[in-house]
Short mmCIF file of C-alpha atoms and ligand atoms in Angstrom, two decimals:
data_model
loop_
_atom_site.label_atom_id
_atom_site.label_comp_id
_atom_site.label_asym_id
_atom_site.label_seq_id
_atom_site.Cartn_x
_atom_site.Cartn_y
_atom_site.Cartn_z
CA MET K 1 -8.60 -19.71 1.19
CA THR K 2 -8.32 -15.89 1.23
CA LEU K 3 -6.59 -14.33 -1.76
CA PRO K 4 -3.26 -12.59 -0.97
CA ILE K 5 -2.87 -8.93 -0.05
CA TYR K 6 -1.02 -7.07 -2.81
CA VAL K 7 1.57 -4.57 -1.51
CA LEU K 8 2.53 -2.17 -4.31
CA ASN K 9 5.37 0.34 -4.13
CA GLY K 10 6.10 3.20 -6.49
CA PRO K 11 9.19 5.00 -7.81
CA SER K 12 12.49 5.13 -5.95
CA LEU K 13 11.23 3.00 -3.07
CA ASN K 14 13.73 0.41 -4.36
CA LEU K 15 16.38 2.77 -2.92
CA LEU K 16 15.07 2.68 0.64
CA GLY K 17 17.82 2.29 3.21
CA THR K 18 20.13 4.65 1.34
CA ARG K 19 17.58 7.20 0.04
CA GLU K 20 17.20 10.18 2.43
CA PRO K 21 17.23 7.94 5.55
CA GLU K 22 16.50 10.94 7.77
CA ILE K 23 13.09 11.14 6.05
CA TYR K 24 12.32 7.53 5.10
CA GLY K 25 14.24 5.58 7.76
CA HIS K 26 16.86 2.86 7.48
CA ALA K 27 14.74 -0.16 6.52
CA THR K 28 15.30 -1.45 3.00
CA LEU K 29 12.43 -2.52 0.75
CA ALA K 30 13.49 -6.14 1.34
CA ASP K 31 13.16 -5.53 5.11
CA ILE K 32 9.64 -4.14 4.58
CA GLU K 33 8.72 -7.10 2.38
CA ARG K 34 9.78 -9.45 5.20
CA LEU K 35 7.86 -7.44 7.82
CA CYS K 36 4.68 -7.62 5.71
CA ALA K 37 4.98 -11.36 5.04
CA THR K 38 5.64 -12.11 8.73
CA ARG K 39 2.72 -10.01 9.94
CA ALA K 40 0.33 -11.44 7.33
CA LYS K 41 1.28 -14.97 8.38
CA VAL K 42 0.02 -14.24 11.92
CA TYR K 43 -3.45 -13.97 10.36
CA GLY K 44 -2.99 -16.90 7.98
CA LEU K 45 -2.66 -14.45 5.07
CA GLU K 46 -0.12 -14.08 2.27
CA THR K 47 1.35 -11.01 0.60
CA VAL K 48 2.46 -10.33 -2.97
CA PHE K 49 5.05 -7.57 -2.69
CA ARG K 50 6.15 -5.50 -5.71
CA GLN K 51 7.90 -2.26 -6.68
CA SER K 52 8.05 -0.37 -9.95
CA ASN K 53 9.35 2.99 -11.12
CA ILE K 54 6.82 2.94 -13.98
CA GLU K 55 3.29 4.34 -13.58
CA GLY K 56 1.69 1.99 -16.17
CA VAL K 57 3.17 -1.07 -14.49
CA LEU K 58 1.54 -0.04 -11.20
CA VAL K 59 -1.77 0.41 -13.06
CA ASP K 60 -1.40 -3.10 -14.58
CA TRP K 61 -0.77 -4.59 -11.12
CA ILE K 62 -3.82 -2.84 -9.63
CA GLN K 63 -5.91 -4.27 -12.48
CA GLU K 64 -4.41 -7.73 -11.90
CA ALA K 65 -5.33 -7.41 -8.22
CA ARG K 66 -9.05 -7.18 -9.13
CA GLU K 67 -8.99 -10.94 -9.71
CA LYS K 68 -5.99 -12.06 -7.71
CA ALA K 69 -6.01 -10.07 -4.43
CA SER K 70 -8.31 -9.72 -1.45
CA ALA K 71 -7.03 -6.22 -0.64
CA LEU K 72 -4.32 -3.71 -1.54
CA ILE K 73 -1.64 -1.72 0.27
CA ILE K 74 -0.15 1.01 -1.89
CA ASN K 75 2.70 3.45 -1.42
CA GLY K 76 2.49 5.32 -4.70
CA ALA K 77 5.56 7.43 -3.79
CA ALA K 78 5.74 10.48 -6.09
CA TYR K 79 2.84 9.20 -8.26
CA THR K 80 0.64 9.72 -5.20
CA HIS K 81 0.66 13.42 -5.97
CA THR K 82 0.30 13.26 -9.77
CA SER K 83 -1.40 10.10 -11.02
CA ILE K 84 -5.04 10.18 -12.09
CA ALA K 85 -4.27 6.87 -13.89
CA ILE K 86 -3.52 5.17 -10.56
CA LEU K 87 -6.63 6.73 -8.99
CA ASP K 88 -8.84 5.45 -11.82
CA ALA K 89 -7.36 1.94 -11.48
CA LEU K 90 -8.00 2.02 -7.71
CA ARG K 91 -11.58 3.11 -8.28
CA ALA K 92 -12.09 0.00 -10.41
CA PHE K 93 -10.80 -2.16 -7.52
CA ASP K 94 -13.79 -2.74 -5.26
CA LYS K 95 -11.97 -4.24 -2.26
CA PRO K 96 -10.18 -2.54 0.67
CA VAL K 97 -7.21 -0.27 -0.15
CA ILE K 98 -4.81 1.20 2.41
CA GLU K 99 -2.49 4.01 1.32
CA VAL K 100 0.81 4.05 3.22
CA HIS K 101 3.60 6.63 3.36
CA LEU K 102 6.80 6.19 5.34
CA SER K 103 7.12 9.94 5.90
CA ASN K 104 4.36 12.36 6.85
CA PRO K 105 3.73 14.25 3.60
CA PHE K 106 1.65 16.87 5.48
CA ARG K 107 4.70 18.28 7.25
CA ARG K 108 6.78 18.44 4.07
CA GLU K 109 6.59 20.52 0.87
CA PRO K 110 3.09 21.81 -0.03
CA PHE K 111 3.00 19.75 -3.28
CA ARG K 112 2.98 16.56 -1.18
CA ARG K 113 -0.23 17.55 0.64
CA HIS K 114 -2.52 16.43 -2.16
CA SER K 115 -2.94 12.71 -2.83
CA TYR K 116 -4.86 11.25 -5.78
CA VAL K 117 -4.35 7.83 -4.18
CA SER K 118 -6.30 8.94 -1.06
CA LEU K 119 -9.36 9.55 -3.23
CA GLY K 120 -9.36 5.83 -4.07
CA SER K 121 -8.37 4.49 -0.63
CA THR K 122 -10.32 3.07 2.29
CA GLY K 123 -7.75 4.33 4.82
CA VAL K 124 -4.43 6.16 4.99
CA ILE K 125 -1.39 5.62 7.26
CA VAL K 126 1.42 8.21 7.18
CA GLY K 127 4.59 9.12 9.04
CA LEU K 128 5.22 5.85 10.91
CA LYS K 129 8.07 4.63 8.66
CA GLU K 130 8.03 0.89 7.93
CA HIS K 131 5.68 0.26 10.88
CA GLY K 132 2.89 1.80 8.75
CA TYR K 133 2.94 -1.24 6.46
CA VAL K 134 2.55 -3.58 9.45
CA LEU K 135 -0.40 -1.54 10.75
CA ALA K 136 -1.95 -1.68 7.27
CA ILE K 137 -1.77 -5.50 7.35
CA ASP K 138 -3.44 -5.46 10.81
CA ALA K 139 -6.23 -3.20 9.54
CA LEU K 140 -6.84 -5.28 6.42
CA ALA K 141 -6.79 -8.58 8.33
CA ASN K 142 -9.47 -7.10 10.58
CA MET K 143 -11.58 -5.91 7.63
CA LEU K 144 -11.26 -9.21 5.76
CA GLU K 145 -12.19 -11.15 8.89
CA SER K 146 -15.33 -9.09 9.45
CA THR K 147 -16.37 -9.42 5.78
CA SER K 148 -16.01 -13.20 5.98
CA ASN K 149 -17.98 -13.24 9.28
CA ASP K 150 -20.75 -11.21 7.58
CA ARG K 151 -20.74 -13.74 4.72
CA ARG K 152 -20.95 -16.66 7.16
CA ARG K 153 -23.89 -15.00 8.95
CA THR K 154 -25.87 -14.48 5.73
CA ASN K 155 -25.23 -18.00 4.35
C1 DQA S 1 6.48 8.72 0.11
C2 DQA S 1 6.13 10.21 0.16
C3 DQA S 1 6.11 10.81 -1.25
O1 DQA S 1 5.81 12.19 -1.18
C4 DQA S 1 7.47 10.65 -1.92
O2 DQA S 1 7.42 11.11 -3.25
C5 DQA S 1 7.98 9.26 -1.85
C6 DQA S 1 7.79 8.48 -0.63
C7 DQA S 1 6.62 8.12 1.53
O3 DQA S 1 6.55 6.91 1.64
O4 DQA S 1 6.83 8.86 2.49
O5 DQA S 1 8.66 8.79 -2.77
O6 DQA S 1 5.43 8.03 -0.55
#
């Protein structure tokens, strides 16, 4: 049985749906949680979906994922651009990590163009609104499947 994919969301993503919809779209966080769970199910996978406004809580969840998750999807929101603590936690997580952003930070303010999270991520998906999370599940399902095939071949 494959461990679940953790989907972690940073500050103010709890306000999705009403927060700057012209930038982030109209889907709520609950909608995105449902999309992730439904897509994961197609591959026989489960998701653990969480949001926090607190940097240390996100660090704790990344540490928890070392034992309890097969892979991580993270939208660090504003902490993306500031948090060495989140980067260090990601570097201690030696399984696939996909960084997702609803908007495309590269066509916004210059301070959004640097991501600490990217330095600890396997791949990055930006600018595709909630669909980015679904694509991240597809990518991880593919990676997890090929790792388990490799394991089967060597056993
Ligand atoms: C975001 C982009 C960040 O720059 C911003 O601080 C967010 C949301 C996104 O999903 O587009 O809160 O991570």
